[in-house]
Tab-separated table of C-alpha atoms in Angstrom:
chain	number	residue	atom	x	y	z
A	1	MET	CA	-1.401	-48.378	-18.651
A	2	SER	CA	-0.768	-46.248	-15.576
A	3	GLY	CA	2.932	-47.122	-15.770
A	4	MET	CA	3.054	-45.891	-19.304
A	5	PHE	CA	1.236	-42.684	-18.242
A	6	PHE	CA	3.740	-41.959	-15.450
A	7	SER	CA	6.588	-42.715	-17.831
A	8	ILE	CA	5.227	-40.208	-20.327
A	9	TYR	CA	4.560	-37.745	-17.501
A	10	TYR	CA	8.089	-37.920	-16.125
A	11	THR	CA	9.547	-37.738	-19.621
A	12	SER	CA	7.475	-34.591	-20.214
A	13	LEU	CA	8.744	-33.088	-16.970
A	14	GLU	CA	12.326	-33.845	-17.976
A	15	ILE	CA	11.760	-32.189	-21.349
A	16	LEU	CA	10.134	-29.171	-19.701
A	17	GLY	CA	12.973	-28.966	-17.205
A	18	ALA	CA	15.504	-29.146	-19.963
A	19	ASN	CA	13.641	-26.376	-21.822
A	20	ASP	CA	13.554	-24.248	-18.673
A	21	GLU	CA	17.278	-24.793	-18.195
A	22	ILE	CA	17.903	-23.737	-21.827
A	23	ARG	CA	15.698	-20.674	-21.349
A	24	GLU	CA	17.545	-19.784	-18.145
A	25	ARG	CA	20.915	-20.145	-19.822
A	26	ARG	CA	19.694	-18.101	-22.788
A	27	SER	CA	18.301	-15.492	-20.406
A	28	ASP	CA	21.586	-15.408	-18.494
A	29	PHE	CA	23.489	-15.042	-21.769
A	30	GLU	CA	21.160	-12.293	-23.005
A	31	ASN	CA	21.388	-10.504	-19.665
A	32	SER	CA	25.152	-10.761	-19.830
A	33	GLU	CA	25.140	-9.397	-23.389
A	34	ASP	CA	22.825	-6.558	-22.340
A	35	GLU	CA	25.129	-5.693	-19.458
A	36	ARG	CA	28.158	-5.727	-21.744
A	37	ARG	CA	26.286	-3.625	-24.319
A	38	ARG	CA	25.176	-1.126	-21.663
A	39	SER	CA	28.729	-1.032	-20.376
A	40	ARG	CA	30.117	-0.281	-23.826
A	41	ILE	CA	27.501	2.404	-24.469
A	42	GLY	CA	28.225	3.955	-21.089
A	43	SER	CA	31.922	3.959	-21.834
A	44	LEU	CA	31.346	5.600	-25.224
A	45	LYS	CA	29.088	8.201	-23.636
A	46	LYS	CA	31.753	9.027	-21.079
A	47	LYS	CA	34.358	9.405	-23.812
A	48	ALA	CA	32.042	11.611	-25.858
A	49	ILE	CA	31.219	13.782	-22.826
A	50	ASN	CA	34.898	14.084	-21.933
A	51	ALA	CA	35.777	15.062	-25.498
A	52	SER	CA	32.933	17.587	-25.605
A	53	ASN	CA	34.000	19.052	-22.265
A	54	LYS	CA	37.600	19.339	-23.443
A	55	PHE	CA	36.485	21.027	-26.697
A	56	THR	CA	34.150	23.415	-24.856
A	57	HIS	CA	36.847	24.214	-22.315
A	58	SER	CA	39.283	24.812	-25.154
A	59	LEU	CA	36.895	27.254	-26.839
A	60	LYS	CA	36.206	29.074	-23.575
A	61	ARG	CA	39.906	29.269	-22.817
A	62	ARG	CA	40.721	30.690	-26.257
A	63	GLY	CA	37.643	32.853	-26.521
A	64	LYS	CA	37.663	32.314	-30.321
A	65	ARG	CA	35.729	30.260	-32.852
A	66	LYS	CA	38.111	27.970	-34.712
A	67	ILE	CA	37.431	27.074	-38.347
A	68	ASP	CA	40.620	25.262	-39.358
A	69	TYR	CA	43.053	24.580	-36.520
A	70	ARG	CA	45.736	23.504	-38.993
A	71	VAL	CA	46.295	27.078	-40.223
A	72	PRO	CA	49.038	28.726	-38.127
A	73	SER	CA	49.216	32.317	-36.924
A	74	VAL	CA	51.276	34.823	-38.910
A	75	PRO	CA	52.415	38.204	-37.539
A	76	ILE	CA	52.060	41.105	-40.011
A	77	GLU	CA	53.919	44.332	-39.296
A	78	ASP	CA	52.124	47.583	-40.077
A	79	VAL	CA	53.979	50.850	-39.375
A	80	ARG	CA	51.841	53.987	-39.405
A	81	ASP	CA	52.587	57.666	-39.196
A	82	GLU	CA	50.918	59.207	-36.157
A	83	ARG	CA	49.805	62.350	-37.990
A	84	GLU	CA	48.401	60.334	-40.894
A	85	GLU	CA	46.523	58.143	-38.453
A	86	SER	CA	44.993	61.235	-36.844
A	87	ALA	CA	43.825	62.446	-40.267
A	88	VAL	CA	42.317	59.039	-41.053
A	89	LEU	CA	40.387	59.043	-37.772
A	90	GLU	CA	39.042	62.522	-38.526
A	91	LEU	CA	37.982	61.500	-42.033
A	92	ARG	CA	36.377	58.319	-40.744
A	93	GLN	CA	34.337	60.206	-38.166
A	94	LYS	CA	33.040	62.657	-40.781
A	95	LEU	CA	32.145	59.827	-43.155
A	96	LEU	CA	30.226	58.045	-40.384
A	97	GLU	CA	28.325	61.234	-39.600
A	98	ARG	CA	27.295	61.503	-43.254
A	99	ASP	CA	26.499	57.793	-43.588
A	100	LEU	CA	29.230	57.372	-46.228
A	101	LEU	CA	31.207	54.472	-44.752
A	102	PRO	CA	30.002	50.997	-45.786
A	103	PRO	CA	31.666	48.122	-43.849
A	104	ARG	CA	33.478	46.954	-46.991
A	105	GLN	CA	35.316	50.288	-47.254
A	106	ASP	CA	35.792	50.869	-43.514
A	107	ASP	CA	39.504	50.315	-43.692
A	108	TYR	CA	42.496	52.362	-42.505
A	109	HIS	CA	44.689	52.037	-45.583
A	110	THR	CA	41.857	52.633	-48.055
A	111	LEU	CA	40.956	55.874	-46.273
A	112	LEU	CA	44.619	56.873	-46.208
A	113	ARG	CA	45.004	56.336	-49.952
A	114	PHE	CA	42.136	58.723	-50.686
A	115	LEU	CA	43.521	61.287	-48.258
A	116	LYS	CA	46.890	61.169	-50.033
A	117	ALA	CA	45.187	61.571	-53.408
A	118	ARG	CA	43.665	64.851	-52.195
A	119	GLU	CA	46.712	66.020	-50.242
A	120	PHE	CA	44.941	65.446	-46.895
A	121	ASN	CA	42.209	67.997	-47.628
A	122	ILE	CA	39.274	66.441	-45.739
A	123	GLU	CA	36.411	68.011	-47.706
A	124	ARG	CA	37.988	67.287	-51.096
A	125	THR	CA	38.636	63.729	-49.949
A	126	ILE	CA	35.008	63.307	-48.882
A	127	GLN	CA	33.854	64.510	-52.305
A	128	MET	CA	36.164	62.034	-54.033
A	129	TRP	CA	35.048	59.272	-51.665
A	130	GLU	CA	31.348	59.921	-52.302
A	131	GLU	CA	31.892	59.809	-56.083
A	132	MET	CA	33.691	56.489	-55.619
A	133	LEU	CA	30.774	54.996	-53.658
A	134	ILE	CA	28.258	56.120	-56.293
A	135	TRP	CA	30.382	54.593	-59.048
A	136	ARG	CA	30.789	51.282	-57.189
A	137	LYS	CA	27.031	50.986	-56.744
A	138	GLU	CA	26.210	51.849	-60.353
A	139	TYR	CA	29.003	49.649	-61.750
A	140	GLY	CA	28.185	46.663	-59.519
A	141	THR	CA	31.765	46.519	-58.295
A	142	ASP	CA	31.050	44.617	-55.077
A	143	THR	CA	29.838	41.567	-57.013
A	144	ILE	CA	31.868	41.886	-60.212
A	145	LEU	CA	34.038	38.868	-59.325
A	146	GLU	CA	30.959	36.635	-59.395
A	147	ASP	CA	28.865	38.428	-62.013
A	148	PHE	CA	31.348	39.016	-64.833
A	149	GLU	CA	33.223	36.420	-66.886
A	150	PHE	CA	35.877	37.570	-69.358
A	151	GLU	CA	35.750	34.612	-71.735
A	152	GLU	CA	38.051	36.255	-74.281
A	153	LEU	CA	40.956	36.660	-71.829
A	154	GLU	CA	43.328	34.228	-73.568
A	155	GLU	CA	42.892	35.992	-76.910
A	156	VAL	CA	43.206	39.417	-75.274
A	157	LEU	CA	46.548	38.455	-73.750
A	158	GLN	CA	47.860	37.629	-77.234
A	159	TYR	CA	47.260	41.185	-78.398
A	160	TYR	CA	47.902	42.981	-75.118
A	161	PRO	CA	50.542	40.967	-73.199
A	162	GLN	CA	50.319	41.695	-69.481
A	163	GLY	CA	50.182	40.004	-66.108
A	164	TYR	CA	51.360	39.689	-62.532
A	165	HIS	CA	54.635	37.881	-62.031
A	166	GLY	CA	56.324	37.400	-58.669
A	167	VAL	CA	57.154	39.995	-56.037
A	168	ASP	CA	59.874	42.582	-55.505
A	169	LYS	CA	62.441	42.316	-52.721
A	170	GLU	CA	60.069	43.976	-50.243
A	171	GLY	CA	57.185	41.646	-51.069
A	172	ARG	CA	55.148	43.867	-53.389
A	173	PRO	CA	53.532	42.195	-56.412
A	174	VAL	CA	55.169	42.934	-59.761
A	175	TYR	CA	52.883	43.830	-62.672
A	176	ILE	CA	54.221	43.800	-66.254
A	177	GLU	CA	52.854	45.148	-69.534
A	178	LEU	CA	54.538	44.733	-72.937
A	179	LEU	CA	53.157	47.877	-74.544
A	180	GLY	CA	55.353	47.554	-77.611
A	181	LYS	CA	53.747	44.185	-78.433
A	182	ALA	CA	50.156	45.397	-78.085
A	183	HIS	CA	47.879	45.483	-81.146
A	184	PRO	CA	44.926	47.811	-80.368
A	185	SER	CA	43.075	47.223	-83.641
A	186	ARG	CA	43.218	43.418	-83.298
A	187	LEU	CA	42.327	43.689	-79.612
A	188	MET	CA	39.065	45.458	-80.409
A	189	ARG	CA	38.058	42.677	-82.811
A	190	ILE	CA	37.730	40.225	-79.925
A	191	THR	CA	36.514	42.499	-77.128
A	192	THR	CA	35.209	46.024	-76.488
A	193	VAL	CA	36.427	48.957	-74.407
A	194	ASP	CA	33.541	48.408	-71.967
A	195	ARG	CA	34.258	44.711	-71.519
A	196	TYR	CA	37.977	45.243	-71.121
A	197	LEU	CA	37.311	47.948	-68.544
A	198	LYS	CA	35.122	45.522	-66.584
A	199	TYR	CA	37.939	42.997	-66.653
A	200	HIS	CA	40.336	45.695	-65.442
A	201	VAL	CA	38.049	46.552	-62.498
A	202	GLN	CA	37.577	42.854	-61.762
A	203	GLU	CA	41.352	42.449	-61.487
A	204	PHE	CA	41.505	45.389	-59.063
A	205	GLU	CA	38.898	43.724	-56.859
A	206	ARG	CA	40.679	40.382	-57.087
A	207	ALA	CA	43.836	42.065	-55.896
A	208	LEU	CA	41.955	43.682	-53.016
A	209	LEU	CA	40.694	40.328	-51.819
A	210	GLU	CA	43.525	37.974	-52.759
A	211	ARG	CA	46.805	39.196	-54.241
A	212	PHE	CA	47.743	41.965	-51.841
A	213	PRO	CA	46.606	40.144	-48.696
A	214	ALA	CA	48.609	37.092	-49.856
A	215	CYS	CA	51.692	39.278	-50.330
A	216	SER	CA	51.172	40.703	-46.831
A	217	VAL	CA	51.068	37.229	-45.299
A	218	ALA	CA	54.115	36.082	-47.284
A	219	ALA	CA	56.170	39.197	-46.468
A	220	LYS	CA	54.841	39.462	-42.880
A	221	ARG	CA	54.413	43.187	-43.416
A	222	ARG	CA	51.587	45.326	-44.737
A	223	ILE	CA	51.661	45.477	-48.558
A	224	CYS	CA	49.569	48.300	-50.014
A	225	SER	CA	51.219	49.098	-53.346
A	226	THR	CA	52.714	47.530	-56.454
A	227	THR	CA	55.839	47.668	-58.585
A	228	THR	CA	54.961	48.068	-62.260
A	229	ILE	CA	57.135	47.452	-65.320
A	230	LEU	CA	56.110	48.921	-68.682
A	231	ASP	CA	58.154	47.612	-71.610
A	232	VAL	CA	58.022	50.153	-74.472
A	233	GLN	CA	60.292	48.268	-76.854
A	234	GLY	CA	58.680	48.435	-80.301
A	235	LEU	CA	56.197	51.141	-79.340
A	236	GLY	CA	55.395	53.325	-82.341
A	237	MET	CA	52.720	55.091	-84.346
A	238	LYS	CA	50.792	51.853	-84.974
A	239	HIS	CA	49.810	51.973	-81.294
A	240	PHE	CA	48.523	55.542	-81.442
A	241	THR	CA	44.900	54.897	-82.499
A	242	ARG	CA	41.624	56.404	-81.375
A	243	THR	CA	40.664	53.052	-79.836
A	244	ALA	CA	43.901	52.875	-77.861
A	245	ALA	CA	43.396	56.445	-76.668
A	246	ASN	CA	39.837	55.692	-75.556
A	247	LEU	CA	40.913	52.545	-73.735
A	248	LEU	CA	43.785	54.247	-71.906
A	249	ALA	CA	41.572	57.209	-71.001
A	250	ALA	CA	38.907	54.905	-69.514
A	251	VAL	CA	41.525	52.944	-67.562
A	252	ALA	CA	43.136	56.173	-66.348
A	253	LYS	CA	39.843	57.498	-64.988
A	254	VAL	CA	39.079	54.309	-63.068
A	255	ASP	CA	42.576	54.061	-61.612
A	256	ASN	CA	42.990	57.672	-60.564
A	257	CYS	CA	39.447	58.324	-59.336
A	258	TYR	CA	38.473	55.024	-57.715
A	259	TYR	CA	41.746	53.219	-56.851
A	260	PRO	CA	44.213	56.034	-56.122
A	261	GLU	CA	47.714	55.887	-54.663
A	262	THR	CA	48.453	52.214	-55.269
A	263	LEU	CA	51.755	52.509	-57.133
A	264	HIS	CA	55.049	52.169	-55.285
A	265	GLN	CA	57.222	52.650	-58.350
A	266	MET	CA	57.101	52.317	-62.135
A	267	PHE	CA	59.907	51.217	-64.443
A	268	ILE	CA	59.670	52.201	-68.118
A	269	VAL	CA	62.146	49.815	-69.726
A	270	ASN	CA	63.773	49.351	-73.124
A	271	ALA	CA	63.367	53.047	-73.868
A	272	GLY	CA	65.398	54.347	-76.802
A	273	PRO	CA	68.070	57.037	-76.350
A	274	GLY	CA	65.702	59.740	-77.552
A	275	PHE	CA	63.240	58.832	-74.796
A	276	LYS	CA	65.693	59.393	-71.977
A	277	LYS	CA	67.576	62.343	-73.437
A	278	MET	CA	64.686	64.372	-74.851
A	279	LEU	CA	61.301	62.944	-73.928
A	280	TRP	CA	61.812	62.298	-70.221
A	281	PRO	CA	63.180	65.787	-69.430
A	282	ALA	CA	60.267	67.315	-71.365
A	283	ALA	CA	57.711	65.081	-69.653
A	284	GLN	CA	58.963	66.021	-66.196
A	285	LYS	CA	57.736	69.573	-66.773
A	286	PHE	CA	54.174	68.208	-66.765
A	287	LEU	CA	54.587	65.993	-63.700
A	288	ASP	CA	54.578	66.749	-59.998
A	289	PRO	CA	57.672	65.802	-57.962
A	290	LYS	CA	55.865	62.888	-56.297
A	291	SER	CA	55.142	61.278	-59.682
A	292	ILE	CA	58.666	61.923	-60.950
A	293	ALA	CA	60.107	60.151	-57.917
A	294	LYS	CA	58.036	57.034	-58.695
A	295	ILE	CA	58.995	56.687	-62.376
A	296	HIS	CA	62.336	55.279	-63.538
A	297	VAL	CA	63.320	55.211	-67.219
A	298	LEU	CA	65.743	52.440	-68.217
A	299	GLU	CA	67.464	51.947	-71.563
A	300	PRO	CA	68.029	48.348	-72.762
A	301	LYS	CA	71.581	48.337	-71.415
A	302	SER	CA	70.277	49.397	-67.972
A	303	LEU	CA	67.880	46.488	-67.383
A	304	GLY	CA	70.257	45.191	-64.724
A	305	LYS	CA	68.962	47.900	-62.388
A	306	LEU	CA	65.726	45.935	-62.083
A	307	LEU	CA	67.695	43.303	-60.180
A	308	GLU	CA	68.351	45.883	-57.463
A	309	VAL	CA	64.666	45.792	-56.537
A	310	ILE	CA	63.523	42.390	-57.876
A	311	ASP	CA	65.280	39.082	-57.303
A	312	ALA	CA	66.374	37.274	-60.478
A	313	SER	CA	64.140	34.305	-59.655
A	314	GLN	CA	61.117	36.625	-59.595
A	315	LEU	CA	61.979	38.486	-62.816
A	316	PRO	CA	61.305	37.082	-66.340
A	317	ASP	CA	64.368	36.304	-68.425
A	318	PHE	CA	63.295	38.769	-71.140
A	319	LEU	CA	63.714	41.537	-68.558
A	320	GLY	CA	67.086	40.358	-67.306
A	321	GLY	CA	65.967	37.807	-64.709
A	322	SER	CA	66.269	34.020	-64.633
A	323	CYS	CA	62.611	32.948	-64.620
A	324	THR	CA	60.977	31.388	-67.695
A	325	CYS	CA	57.853	29.655	-66.316
A	326	SER	CA	58.200	27.208	-69.218
A	327	ALA	CA	55.687	24.786	-67.714
A	328	GLU	CA	53.017	27.508	-67.587
A	329	GLY	CA	53.458	28.803	-71.113
A	330	GLY	CA	55.648	31.771	-70.201
A	331	CYS	CA	55.972	34.197	-67.321
A	332	LEU	CA	53.058	36.456	-68.272
A	333	ARG	CA	50.734	33.433	-68.366
A	334	SER	CA	51.852	31.911	-65.075
A	335	ASN	CA	50.329	34.415	-62.622
A	336	LYS	CA	53.232	33.481	-60.345
A	337	GLY	CA	53.000	34.791	-56.774
A	338	PRO	CA	52.032	34.101	-53.136
A	339	TRP	CA	48.354	34.249	-54.130
A	340	ASN	CA	48.835	30.783	-55.679
A	341	GLU	CA	50.163	29.184	-52.469
A	342	PRO	CA	47.382	27.073	-50.823
A	343	GLU	CA	48.620	27.542	-47.246
A	344	ILE	CA	48.875	31.307	-47.694
A	345	MET	CA	45.413	31.490	-49.249
A	346	LYS	CA	43.981	29.577	-46.270
A	347	LEU	CA	45.146	32.456	-44.104
A	348	VAL	CA	43.832	35.044	-46.552
A	349	HIS	CA	40.361	33.528	-46.697
A	350	ASN	CA	40.062	32.596	-43.003
A	351	ALA	CA	42.192	35.221	-41.289
A	352	GLY	CA	41.247	37.598	-38.512
A	353	ALA	CA	43.791	39.639	-36.587
A	354	THR	CA	44.736	40.883	-33.171
A	355	VAL	CA	46.215	44.392	-33.080
A	356	VAL	CA	48.800	45.390	-30.497
A	357	ARG	CA	49.513	49.105	-30.850
A	358	GLN	CA	52.623	50.978	-29.818
A	359	VAL	CA	53.239	54.690	-30.456
A	360	SER	CA	56.806	55.952	-30.537
A	361	ARG	CA	58.380	59.161	-31.916
A	362	GLY	CA	55.500	60.039	-34.153
A	363	ARG	CA	55.172	56.528	-35.563
A	364	THR	CA	52.576	53.875	-34.854
A	365	SER	CA	53.728	50.274	-35.083
A	366	ASP	CA	50.949	47.674	-35.256
A	367	THR	CA	51.909	44.054	-34.817
A	368	LEU	CA	49.125	42.033	-36.414
A	369	THR	CA	48.562	38.347	-35.845
A	370	ALA	CA	46.500	36.665	-38.550
A	371	GLU	CA	44.796	33.573	-37.205
A	372	SER	CA	42.413	31.323	-39.053
A	373	GLY	CA	38.756	31.838	-38.234
A	374	SER	CA	39.161	33.832	-35.056
A	375	ASP	CA	36.342	36.169	-34.102
A	376	VAL	CA	38.426	39.268	-33.606
A	377	ASP	CA	38.748	42.707	-35.161
A	378	ASP	CA	39.904	43.304	-38.722
A	379	HIS	CA	43.584	44.174	-38.826
A	380	CYS	CA	43.244	47.123	-41.224
A	381	SER	CA	40.378	48.948	-39.617
A	382	THR	CA	40.664	51.710	-37.068
A	383	SER	CA	37.040	51.138	-36.136
A	384	GLY	CA	37.590	47.963	-34.165
A	385	ARG	CA	34.829	46.195	-36.093
A	386	ARG	CA	35.225	43.450	-38.633
A	387	SER	CA	35.745	44.456	-42.260
A	388	SER	CA	35.189	42.123	-45.193
A	389	ALA	CA	37.843	43.623	-47.489
A	390	PRO	CA	41.566	43.921	-46.936
A	391	CYS	CA	43.244	47.281	-47.354
A	392	LEU	CA	45.073	46.573	-50.516
A	393	ALA	CA	44.778	47.384	-54.194
A	394	PRO	CA	46.514	46.575	-57.474
A	395	VAL	CA	48.238	47.639	-60.601
A	396	HIS	CA	47.912	50.914	-62.486
A	397	GLU	CA	48.586	54.320	-60.933
A	398	GLU	CA	49.703	57.712	-62.278
A	399	TRP	CA	48.151	56.816	-65.638
A	400	CYS	CA	47.455	60.429	-66.531
A	401	SER	CA	51.157	61.112	-66.103
A	402	PHE	CA	51.984	58.083	-68.209
A	403	LEU	CA	49.635	59.208	-70.982
A	404	VAL	CA	51.591	62.455	-71.215
A	405	ILE	CA	54.815	60.458	-71.561
A	406	ILE	CA	53.389	58.156	-74.254
A	407	PHE	CA	52.012	61.094	-76.222
A	408	LEU	CA	55.389	62.826	-76.252
A	409	TYR	CA	57.077	59.532	-77.082
A	410	LEU	CA	54.897	59.068	-80.147
A	411	CYS	CA	55.665	62.603	-81.237
A	412	LEU	CA	59.349	61.733	-81.098
A	413	CYS	CA	58.691	58.588	-83.135
A	414	LEU	CA	57.246	60.788	-85.884
A	415	TRP	CA	60.509	62.711	-86.038
A	416	ASN	CA	62.586	59.491	-85.883
A	417	LEU	CA	64.288	60.624	-82.711
A	418	CYS	CA	63.950	57.281	-81.012
């Protein structure tokens, strides 16, 4: 009996020993795993700390907050007249004193445009500027891109063909209207003068924020004006309606009072012989020399002169170029231009700028470097503080002058001189 007891006892000890040995091995294995796990975690921590330190050092070294490092820097040349710059600084100071300079409008080229519109008379410019600010507030211009939707646009374009298409040889956007193919009476069946005017203002604001800045990046020089082509082929008495007059008058007021001095040059094309021989000389008596210098009248056989300022690839075939935009439904539907290039628009939406100023012989040359997401001063402002709107604007200019021309043209149509 005792032998059996000791046998069981020793067997139990062997089992216990074996269990202890298993536990020790398991403990050793677990300890080893823990050490390896701690080692891996430590290694990952070191890598994370090193990466963080490198990133922090990089930010400190650059002194800028980066949003998208893949967007490269682009230099933009901006040449300024020293005397004009002095006038802009004087105007800016007076506007600040009168609390008339919101950050959105605190912009060198915007101020300069208004000064030019009032022949650099400071007080008259301030009056015009104040009226513009009142109108923008009442009209809701600052938010019109988000607040207004022109659902009838496609139908409107059928009865008033128009649109941006490409750029001229200096990088300015080209805007085209086929006035002879417009149908004012049909147009007013699908929209109203008020709604169309809102669309017109919306397009101005879109150009301020997108089209002109995109052209500046693409051309690597400051773009502040447009080249406009007005095709008058087919224009006649059917276009001279009260509705058309009201629409043009409303557009003219907006353009001349609130977006002045944005036209580089205007081409009136496909004009009949009577237009150039009789109408244009008569119209010049009503225009100032500055407006006359901007307007060029071309007969159908003279369309080739457009190629002197616009490359054939940027000009629609119906105006003597080689572009058709067949995949987009025609050139006036394509909205072709740098504002449709994704890489350019990255710069437009994320760009800041560093200004390096040099003054020489009465001229100021600013070399501007647009860089994505950098916390530096706005490249258009003389204030040195960041501005949310670029210094550019779109399409129509000298519309009052053009209305005089159209009126005389229609008079000639009555007498069958065209």
